[in-house]
């Protein structure tokens, strides 16, 4: 590891890190059409909350196996709760509800404008002035959103408006959580931090969902049960663990840019699995949104 810290030498990209990053991108990308399908069989809050709690429990078990401490110092609790609220609760609720109005492909595109919003909020909070590239990135991201809203006509856009607002809210909330977490970092082992954030963030969603929504498990198809297992293990465990493994092996910029494969995978798999449209409007949104995120992370 000393090679990456020497001056004048190019940082080496570990092949194992790229492999873990690819696993993460595939896991999170596939989860968009998976969630869209599951919403046809289960109510949104129950689906997002219960799978998240189960995923958090599995991550906690993994932390114990790794001999990572699950104890939380009193001073860390406020930061942990804020991060859980912004990065998990808001994200899970708003994105889950957005999928009731939006195709999974369009929701994924809006979701991954997060780096653009984060760069905006980093100016007042962290003192990071926006560069020309980041300003252009914001314009391109809005162009992508405009393509989503106008690609199928004004009437379709009005029908999608609640989903667009919720997806944007989830994306912006996650960006705020990212900036706040950078200013006030949570000093915990990565898997421990993820287990607590996911658990604390999803528990109230699960409670509200189970209390207010009607769930008919008898109506869940065998395909649905298989996708539920994937949502718990694939999304929350394998993908998150792979993400932590990638971060430990790759430069942060490489890892961040690599996650932009997620909406690409989400769009393509949604078109194949759910037969969602992949026309000129969606392709334009994909190009402009991803190009904007690339510039924002430079």
Short mmCIF file of C-alpha atoms in Angstrom, two decimals:
data_model
loop_
_atom_site.label_atom_id
_atom_site.label_comp_id
_atom_site.label_asym_id
_atom_site.label_seq_id
_atom_site.Cartn_x
_atom_site.Cartn_y
_atom_site.Cartn_z
CA UNK A 1 0.00 0.00 0.00
CA UNK A 2 3.03 2.29 0.27
CA UNK A 3 3.14 2.65 -3.51
CA UNK A 4 -0.04 4.74 -3.57
CA UNK A 5 1.37 7.30 -1.16
CA UNK A 6 4.69 8.01 -2.83
CA UNK A 7 5.04 11.26 -4.71
CA UNK A 8 5.50 11.18 -8.41
CA UNK A 9 4.13 7.67 -8.74
CA UNK A 10 0.82 6.83 -10.33
CA UNK A 11 -1.79 5.36 -8.01
CA UNK A 12 -2.30 1.71 -8.82
CA UNK A 13 -5.83 0.47 -9.35
CA UNK A 14 -6.28 -2.83 -7.58
CA UNK A 15 -8.10 -5.38 -9.80
CA UNK A 16 -9.86 -6.74 -6.72
CA UNK A 17 -11.19 -3.24 -5.99
CA UNK A 18 -12.64 -2.98 -9.48
CA UNK A 19 -14.23 -6.39 -9.07
CA UNK A 20 -15.91 -5.35 -5.80
CA UNK A 21 -17.02 -2.08 -7.41
CA UNK A 22 -18.58 -4.00 -10.28
CA UNK A 23 -20.45 -6.24 -7.81
CA UNK A 24 -21.75 -3.14 -6.02
CA UNK A 25 -22.93 -1.47 -9.21
CA UNK A 26 -24.69 -4.61 -10.44
CA UNK A 27 -26.32 -5.21 -7.03
CA UNK A 28 -27.66 -1.70 -6.67
CA UNK A 29 -28.56 -1.39 -10.35
CA UNK A 30 -30.62 -4.58 -10.36
CA UNK A 31 -32.46 -3.42 -7.25
CA UNK A 32 -34.38 -0.72 -9.14
CA UNK A 33 -36.47 -3.09 -11.30
CA UNK A 34 -36.61 -5.54 -8.39
CA UNK A 35 -38.22 -2.95 -6.13
CA UNK A 36 -40.57 -1.83 -8.90
CA UNK A 37 -41.78 -5.42 -9.34
CA UNK A 38 -42.16 -6.01 -5.60
CA UNK A 39 -44.33 -2.91 -5.25
CA UNK A 40 -46.94 -4.71 -7.33
CA UNK A 41 -47.18 -7.36 -4.61
CA UNK A 42 -46.34 -5.55 -1.35
CA UNK A 43 -47.10 -2.07 0.04
CA UNK A 44 -44.19 0.40 -0.20
CA UNK A 45 -43.46 1.24 3.44
CA UNK A 46 -43.64 -2.36 4.62
CA UNK A 47 -41.48 -3.51 1.72
CA UNK A 48 -38.75 -0.92 2.25
CA UNK A 49 -38.83 -0.96 6.04
CA UNK A 50 -38.88 -4.70 6.71
CA UNK A 51 -36.25 -5.59 4.11
CA UNK A 52 -34.02 -2.84 5.49
CA UNK A 53 -34.33 -4.06 9.08
CA UNK A 54 -33.55 -7.62 8.01
CA UNK A 55 -30.56 -6.37 6.03
CA UNK A 56 -29.32 -4.38 9.05
CA UNK A 57 -29.57 -7.47 11.26
CA UNK A 58 -27.52 -9.48 8.76
CA UNK A 59 -24.92 -6.70 8.59
CA UNK A 60 -24.77 -6.60 12.39
CA UNK A 61 -24.20 -10.35 12.43
CA UNK A 62 -21.42 -9.90 9.88
CA UNK A 63 -19.84 -7.21 12.07
CA UNK A 64 -19.88 -9.59 15.03
CA UNK A 65 -18.28 -12.32 12.92
CA UNK A 66 -15.59 -9.82 11.88
CA UNK A 67 -15.19 -8.90 15.56
CA UNK A 68 -16.14 -5.29 14.87
CA UNK A 69 -17.66 -3.62 17.92
CA UNK A 70 -21.32 -2.62 17.71
CA UNK A 71 -21.06 -0.24 20.66
CA UNK A 72 -21.88 3.43 20.07
CA UNK A 73 -20.24 6.17 22.10
CA UNK A 74 -22.76 8.74 23.48
CA UNK A 75 -21.28 11.57 21.43
CA UNK A 76 -21.81 9.69 18.15
CA UNK A 77 -25.56 9.12 18.59
CA UNK A 78 -26.72 12.54 17.30
CA UNK A 79 -24.63 12.21 14.12
CA UNK A 80 -25.78 8.63 13.63
CA UNK A 81 -29.45 9.55 13.98
CA UNK A 82 -29.18 12.48 11.54
CA UNK A 83 -27.35 10.30 9.00
CA UNK A 84 -29.95 7.54 9.37
CA UNK A 85 -32.80 10.02 8.90
CA UNK A 86 -31.35 11.66 5.77
CA UNK A 87 -29.50 8.78 4.14
CA UNK A 88 -31.89 5.93 4.92
CA UNK A 89 -35.35 6.93 6.15
CA UNK A 90 -35.89 9.77 3.68
CA UNK A 91 -34.27 7.85 0.84
CA UNK A 92 -36.21 4.63 1.41
CA UNK A 93 -39.59 6.29 1.88
CA UNK A 94 -39.38 8.85 -0.92
CA UNK A 95 -37.78 6.55 -3.48
CA UNK A 96 -40.18 3.74 -2.66
CA UNK A 97 -43.17 6.07 -3.13
CA UNK A 98 -41.64 7.63 -6.26
CA UNK A 99 -41.72 4.21 -7.92
CA UNK A 100 -45.51 4.26 -7.65
CA UNK A 101 -45.56 7.09 -10.23
CA UNK A 102 -42.31 6.60 -12.15
CA UNK A 103 -40.76 3.78 -14.13
CA UNK A 104 -37.76 2.31 -12.32
CA UNK A 105 -35.43 3.61 -15.04
CA UNK A 106 -36.51 7.23 -14.60
CA UNK A 107 -36.46 7.04 -10.80
CA UNK A 108 -32.90 5.67 -10.96
CA UNK A 109 -31.77 8.54 -13.18
CA UNK A 110 -33.19 11.16 -10.83
CA UNK A 111 -31.73 9.37 -7.80
CA UNK A 112 -28.19 9.48 -9.13
CA UNK A 113 -28.12 13.24 -9.49
CA UNK A 114 -26.97 13.07 -5.86
CA UNK A 115 -23.34 14.09 -6.52
CA UNK A 116 -24.54 17.27 -8.24
CA UNK A 117 -26.65 18.34 -5.26
CA UNK A 118 -23.87 17.38 -2.88
CA UNK A 119 -21.45 19.66 -4.72
CA UNK A 120 -23.93 22.54 -4.32
CA UNK A 121 -24.45 22.02 -0.60
CA UNK A 122 -20.73 21.57 -0.01
CA UNK A 123 -20.22 25.29 -0.78
CA UNK A 124 -22.02 26.79 2.25
CA UNK A 125 -21.43 23.84 4.59
CA UNK A 126 -17.84 22.82 3.76
CA UNK A 127 -16.58 25.95 2.04
CA UNK A 128 -16.01 24.14 -1.26
CA UNK A 129 -16.71 26.74 -3.95
CA UNK A 130 -18.44 25.32 -7.06
CA UNK A 131 -16.20 25.20 -10.11
CA UNK A 132 -17.22 25.97 -13.66
CA UNK A 133 -17.45 22.23 -14.34
CA UNK A 134 -19.83 21.74 -11.43
CA UNK A 135 -22.01 24.60 -12.62
CA UNK A 136 -22.17 23.01 -16.06
CA UNK A 137 -22.91 19.69 -14.33
CA UNK A 138 -25.94 21.19 -12.61
CA UNK A 139 -27.27 22.55 -15.92
CA UNK A 140 -26.80 19.15 -17.57
CA UNK A 141 -28.52 17.37 -14.71
CA UNK A 142 -31.52 19.70 -15.06
CA UNK A 143 -31.50 19.02 -18.81
CA UNK A 144 -31.73 15.32 -18.05
CA UNK A 145 -34.63 15.89 -15.68
CA UNK A 146 -36.36 18.06 -18.27
CA UNK A 147 -36.01 15.22 -20.76
CA UNK A 148 -37.65 12.85 -18.27
CA UNK A 149 -40.50 15.26 -17.60
CA UNK A 150 -41.11 16.13 -21.24
CA UNK A 151 -40.15 12.98 -23.07
CA UNK A 152 -43.67 11.59 -23.32
CA UNK A 153 -45.74 14.78 -23.45
CA UNK A 154 -47.03 17.34 -20.97
CA UNK A 155 -49.93 15.23 -19.75
CA UNK A 156 -47.60 12.35 -18.90
CA UNK A 157 -45.31 14.78 -17.08
CA UNK A 158 -48.16 16.05 -14.89
CA UNK A 159 -49.07 12.48 -13.99
CA UNK A 160 -45.46 11.78 -13.06
CA UNK A 161 -45.00 14.99 -11.07
CA UNK A 162 -45.55 13.45 -7.58
CA UNK A 163 -42.97 10.77 -8.34
CA UNK A 164 -40.49 13.31 -9.71
CA UNK A 165 -40.86 15.49 -6.61
CA UNK A 166 -40.40 12.53 -4.27
CA UNK A 167 -37.39 11.18 -6.17
CA UNK A 168 -35.78 14.62 -6.16
CA UNK A 169 -36.53 14.97 -2.46
CA UNK A 170 -34.87 11.64 -1.72
CA UNK A 171 -31.86 12.50 -3.85
CA UNK A 172 -31.42 15.96 -2.32
CA UNK A 173 -31.91 14.60 1.20
CA UNK A 174 -29.23 11.97 0.61
CA UNK A 175 -26.90 14.69 -0.70
CA UNK A 176 -27.49 16.80 2.42
CA UNK A 177 -26.80 13.74 4.56
CA UNK A 178 -23.56 13.09 2.67
CA UNK A 179 -22.31 16.66 3.21
CA UNK A 180 -23.34 16.70 6.87
CA UNK A 181 -21.63 13.35 7.43
CA UNK A 182 -18.48 14.72 5.83
CA UNK A 183 -18.51 17.75 8.15
CA UNK A 184 -19.39 15.64 11.19
CA UNK A 185 -17.95 12.17 10.43
CA UNK A 186 -19.14 9.04 12.18
CA UNK A 187 -16.08 7.28 13.55
CA UNK A 188 -17.20 3.66 13.42
CA UNK A 189 -16.11 0.58 11.47
CA UNK A 190 -17.84 0.76 8.05
CA UNK A 191 -20.03 -2.32 8.45
CA UNK A 192 -21.02 -1.28 11.98
CA UNK A 193 -21.93 2.21 10.76
CA UNK A 194 -23.97 0.78 7.89
CA UNK A 195 -25.80 -1.69 10.16
CA UNK A 196 -26.80 1.03 12.62
CA UNK A 197 -27.79 3.57 9.95
CA UNK A 198 -29.86 1.08 7.96
CA UNK A 199 -31.44 -0.36 11.12
CA UNK A 200 -32.28 2.99 12.71
CA UNK A 201 -33.46 4.41 9.40
CA UNK A 202 -35.67 1.48 8.39
CA UNK A 203 -37.16 0.55 11.77
CA UNK A 204 -39.66 3.44 11.92
CA UNK A 205 -40.60 2.79 8.28
CA UNK A 206 -41.29 -0.85 9.09
CA UNK A 207 -43.35 0.06 12.17
CA UNK A 208 -45.49 2.59 10.30
CA UNK A 209 -45.87 0.28 7.33
CA UNK A 210 -46.96 -2.70 9.42
CA UNK A 211 -49.37 -0.48 11.38
CA UNK A 212 -51.01 1.36 8.49
CA UNK A 213 -50.64 -0.85 5.43
CA UNK A 214 -52.35 -4.12 4.64
CA UNK A 215 -49.95 -6.84 3.59
CA UNK A 216 -51.19 -10.03 1.95
CA UNK A 217 -48.25 -12.43 2.02
CA UNK A 218 -50.43 -15.07 0.38
CA UNK A 219 -50.45 -12.93 -2.76
CA UNK A 220 -46.66 -12.82 -3.04
CA UNK A 221 -45.62 -15.00 -5.96
CA UNK A 222 -42.63 -17.37 -5.89
CA UNK A 223 -40.79 -14.83 -8.04
CA UNK A 224 -41.64 -12.16 -5.48
CA UNK A 225 -40.24 -14.25 -2.60
CA UNK A 226 -37.03 -14.78 -4.53
CA UNK A 227 -36.72 -11.06 -5.22
CA UNK A 228 -37.34 -10.32 -1.53
CA UNK A 229 -34.39 -12.51 -0.63
CA UNK A 230 -32.33 -10.68 -3.22
CA UNK A 231 -33.42 -7.29 -1.86
CA UNK A 232 -32.28 -8.20 1.64
CA UNK A 233 -29.10 -10.11 0.84
CA UNK A 234 -28.12 -8.63 -2.52
CA UNK A 235 -28.88 -4.96 -1.88
CA UNK A 236 -28.13 -4.50 1.81
CA UNK A 237 -25.48 -7.14 2.44
CA UNK A 238 -23.49 -8.19 -0.63
CA UNK A 239 -23.63 -4.81 -2.38
CA UNK A 240 -22.81 -2.82 0.75
CA UNK A 241 -20.01 -5.14 1.82
CA UNK A 242 -18.59 -5.02 -1.71
CA UNK A 243 -18.81 -1.23 -1.60
CA UNK A 244 -16.77 -1.11 1.61
CA UNK A 245 -14.26 -3.53 0.10
CA UNK A 246 -13.98 -1.38 -3.03
CA UNK A 247 -13.46 1.79 -0.97
CA UNK A 248 -10.60 0.17 0.89
CA UNK A 249 -8.85 -0.76 -2.37
CA UNK A 250 -9.60 2.13 -4.74
CA UNK A 251 -9.11 5.90 -4.73
CA UNK A 252 -12.31 7.59 -3.58
CA UNK A 253 -12.76 9.38 -6.93
CA UNK A 254 -12.56 6.11 -8.86
CA UNK A 255 -15.09 4.46 -6.56
CA UNK A 256 -17.49 7.41 -6.76
CA UNK A 257 -17.38 7.57 -10.55
CA UNK A 258 -17.80 3.80 -10.70
CA UNK A 259 -21.16 4.00 -8.95
CA UNK A 260 -22.51 5.90 -11.95
CA UNK A 261 -22.87 2.51 -13.59
CA UNK A 262 -25.81 1.93 -11.22
CA UNK A 263 -28.42 4.03 -13.09
CA UNK A 264 -27.16 2.68 -16.41
CA UNK A 265 -27.74 -0.87 -15.18
CA UNK A 266 -31.07 0.19 -13.66
CA UNK A 267 -32.28 1.69 -16.94
CA UNK A 268 -31.19 -1.24 -19.11
CA UNK A 269 -32.46 -3.97 -16.75
CA UNK A 270 -35.78 -2.15 -16.30
CA UNK A 271 -36.19 -1.98 -20.07
CA UNK A 272 -35.47 -5.71 -20.37
CA UNK A 273 -37.20 -7.12 -17.29
CA UNK A 274 -40.14 -4.72 -16.97
CA UNK A 275 -40.42 -3.74 -20.65
CA UNK A 276 -40.11 -0.09 -19.73
CA UNK A 277 -39.59 2.31 -22.64
CA UNK A 278 -36.05 3.07 -23.73
CA UNK A 279 -36.68 5.72 -26.34
CA UNK A 280 -35.01 8.96 -27.33
CA UNK A 281 -36.22 10.80 -24.24
CA UNK A 282 -34.90 8.19 -21.82
CA UNK A 283 -31.58 7.91 -23.66
CA UNK A 284 -31.17 11.70 -23.64
CA UNK A 285 -31.93 11.80 -19.92
CA UNK A 286 -29.38 9.06 -19.33
CA UNK A 287 -26.67 10.87 -21.29
CA UNK A 288 -27.23 14.32 -19.80
CA UNK A 289 -27.70 13.12 -16.23
CA UNK A 290 -24.64 10.87 -16.20
CA UNK A 291 -22.52 13.46 -17.99
CA UNK A 292 -23.53 16.00 -15.35
CA UNK A 293 -22.60 13.65 -12.54
CA UNK A 294 -19.22 12.92 -14.18
CA UNK A 295 -18.42 16.63 -14.29
CA UNK A 296 -19.62 17.13 -10.71
CA UNK A 297 -17.20 14.51 -9.41
CA UNK A 298 -14.16 15.89 -11.22
#
